[in-house]
Amino acid sequence: MQEIGATISVKGASSSQVKSLQEAVASIGQKLGLNDASTIGGTMNNNAIVLTNDKQMVKLMNALDLPGKSF
C-alpha cells in the first residue's frame, strides 16, 4: 500500500489547476490559499478525499461539490 502523500507528489496539482480552483472559490466570495488549492488539486488527481480538522475548508469543498471530510 502506498501512502497518499507519496502519490500526490507524483500526481500533484498543476499551476493551472490551482488557479482554476482559486477562481472557483473566488466566484463564491471566498479565498483559497496556494497550499490548500494544491492539496485539493492533488487529491482530485488521485481520486482521494481530503480529511482535515479544518471545518471551514470542508465546508468550502462541499460547496464546490468536492470530497472532503472533517474528523
PDB file of C-alpha atoms in Angstrom:
ATOM      1  CA  MET A   1       0.000   0.000   0.000  1.00  0.00           C
ATOM      2  CA  GLN A   2       1.345   3.412  -0.938  1.00  0.00           C
ATOM      3  CA  GLU A   3       0.971   6.490   1.219  1.00  0.00           C
ATOM      4  CA  ILE A   4      -1.251   9.176  -0.290  1.00  0.00           C
ATOM      5  CA  GLY A   5       1.414  11.854   0.304  1.00  0.00           C
ATOM      6  CA  ALA A   6       3.826   9.964  -1.928  1.00  0.00           C
ATOM      7  CA  THR A   7       1.150   9.521  -4.591  1.00  0.00           C
ATOM      8  CA  ILE A   8       0.152  13.186  -4.547  1.00  0.00           C
ATOM      9  CA  SER A   9       3.761  14.243  -5.034  1.00  0.00           C
ATOM     10  CA  VAL A  10       3.733  12.266  -8.297  1.00  0.00           C
ATOM     11  CA  LYS A  11       0.249  13.314  -9.455  1.00  0.00           C
ATOM     12  CA  GLY A  12       0.073  16.745  -7.848  1.00  0.00           C
ATOM     13  CA  ALA A  13      -1.941  19.736  -8.954  1.00  0.00           C
ATOM     14  CA  SER A  14      -0.747  21.756 -11.936  1.00  0.00           C
ATOM     15  CA  SER A  15      -0.445  25.519 -11.659  1.00  0.00           C
ATOM     16  CA  SER A  16      -3.423  25.942 -13.999  1.00  0.00           C
ATOM     17  CA  GLN A  17      -5.487  23.591 -11.840  1.00  0.00           C
ATOM     18  CA  VAL A  18      -4.549  25.555  -8.712  1.00  0.00           C
ATOM     19  CA  LYS A  19      -5.535  28.817 -10.412  1.00  0.00           C
ATOM     20  CA  SER A  20      -8.821  27.305 -11.572  1.00  0.00           C
ATOM     21  CA  LEU A  21      -9.643  26.152  -8.029  1.00  0.00           C
ATOM     22  CA  GLN A  22      -8.802  29.577  -6.627  1.00  0.00           C
ATOM     23  CA  GLU A  23     -11.038  31.238  -9.237  1.00  0.00           C
ATOM     24  CA  ALA A  24     -13.905  28.863  -8.456  1.00  0.00           C
ATOM     25  CA  VAL A  25     -13.619  29.704  -4.768  1.00  0.00           C
ATOM     26  CA  ALA A  26     -13.400  33.430  -5.500  1.00  0.00           C
ATOM     27  CA  SER A  27     -16.629  33.146  -7.507  1.00  0.00           C
ATOM     28  CA  ILE A  28     -18.450  32.234  -4.280  1.00  0.00           C
ATOM     29  CA  GLY A  29     -16.828  35.089  -2.386  1.00  0.00           C
ATOM     30  CA  GLN A  30     -14.102  33.223  -0.520  1.00  0.00           C
ATOM     31  CA  LYS A  31     -10.339  32.782  -0.762  1.00  0.00           C
ATOM     32  CA  LEU A  32      -8.261  29.648  -1.175  1.00  0.00           C
ATOM     33  CA  GLY A  33      -4.546  29.768  -0.421  1.00  0.00           C
ATOM     34  CA  LEU A  34      -1.899  28.202  -2.619  1.00  0.00           C
ATOM     35  CA  ASN A  35      -1.195  25.277  -0.261  1.00  0.00           C
ATOM     36  CA  ASP A  36      -4.867  24.400   0.192  1.00  0.00           C
ATOM     37  CA  ALA A  37      -5.521  24.657  -3.562  1.00  0.00           C
ATOM     38  CA  SER A  38      -2.516  22.420  -4.255  1.00  0.00           C
ATOM     39  CA  THR A  39      -3.718  19.874  -1.707  1.00  0.00           C
ATOM     40  CA  ILE A  40      -7.238  19.822  -3.121  1.00  0.00           C
ATOM     41  CA  GLY A  41      -5.965  19.563  -6.695  1.00  0.00           C
ATOM     42  CA  GLY A  42      -3.635  16.717  -5.795  1.00  0.00           C
ATOM     43  CA  THR A  43      -6.394  14.777  -4.112  1.00  0.00           C
ATOM     44  CA  MET A  44      -8.659  15.313  -7.117  1.00  0.00           C
ATOM     45  CA  ASN A  45      -5.950  13.935  -9.431  1.00  0.00           C
ATOM     46  CA  ASN A  46      -5.632  10.859  -7.240  1.00  0.00           C
ATOM     47  CA  ASN A  47      -9.344  10.254  -6.592  1.00  0.00           C
ATOM     48  CA  ALA A  48      -8.715  10.806  -2.902  1.00  0.00           C
ATOM     49  CA  ILE A  49     -10.641  12.589  -0.178  1.00  0.00           C
ATOM     50  CA  VAL A  50      -9.307  15.467   1.904  1.00  0.00           C
ATOM     51  CA  LEU A  51      -9.514  14.507   5.574  1.00  0.00           C
ATOM     52  CA  THR A  52      -8.867  17.523   7.770  1.00  0.00           C
ATOM     53  CA  ASN A  53      -9.836  19.114  11.051  1.00  0.00           C
ATOM     54  CA  ASP A  54     -10.282  22.442   9.198  1.00  0.00           C
ATOM     55  CA  LYS A  55     -14.075  22.659   9.192  1.00  0.00           C
ATOM     56  CA  GLN A  56     -14.043  25.813   7.041  1.00  0.00           C
ATOM     57  CA  MET A  57     -12.087  24.002   4.320  1.00  0.00           C
ATOM     58  CA  VAL A  58     -14.508  21.048   4.399  1.00  0.00           C
ATOM     59  CA  LYS A  59     -17.467  23.425   4.167  1.00  0.00           C
ATOM     60  CA  LEU A  60     -15.836  25.152   1.199  1.00  0.00           C
ATOM     61  CA  MET A  61     -15.104  21.854  -0.534  1.00  0.00           C
ATOM     62  CA  ASN A  62     -18.671  20.681  -0.031  1.00  0.00           C
ATOM     63  CA  ALA A  63     -19.924  23.960  -1.534  1.00  0.00           C
ATOM     64  CA  LEU A  64     -17.814  23.174  -4.631  1.00  0.00           C
ATOM     65  CA  ASP A  65     -19.060  19.551  -4.671  1.00  0.00           C
ATOM     66  CA  LEU A  66     -15.598  18.209  -3.855  1.00  0.00           C
ATOM     67  CA  PRO A  67     -14.903  15.313  -1.478  1.00  0.00           C
ATOM     68  CA  GLY A  68     -13.805  16.477   1.944  1.00  0.00           C
ATOM     69  CA  LYS A  69     -14.436  15.214   5.445  1.00  0.00           C
ATOM     70  CA  SER A  70     -13.595  16.501   8.888  1.00  0.00           C
ATOM     71  CA  PHE A  71     -12.511  14.480  11.891  1.00  0.00           C
TER      72      PHE A  71
END
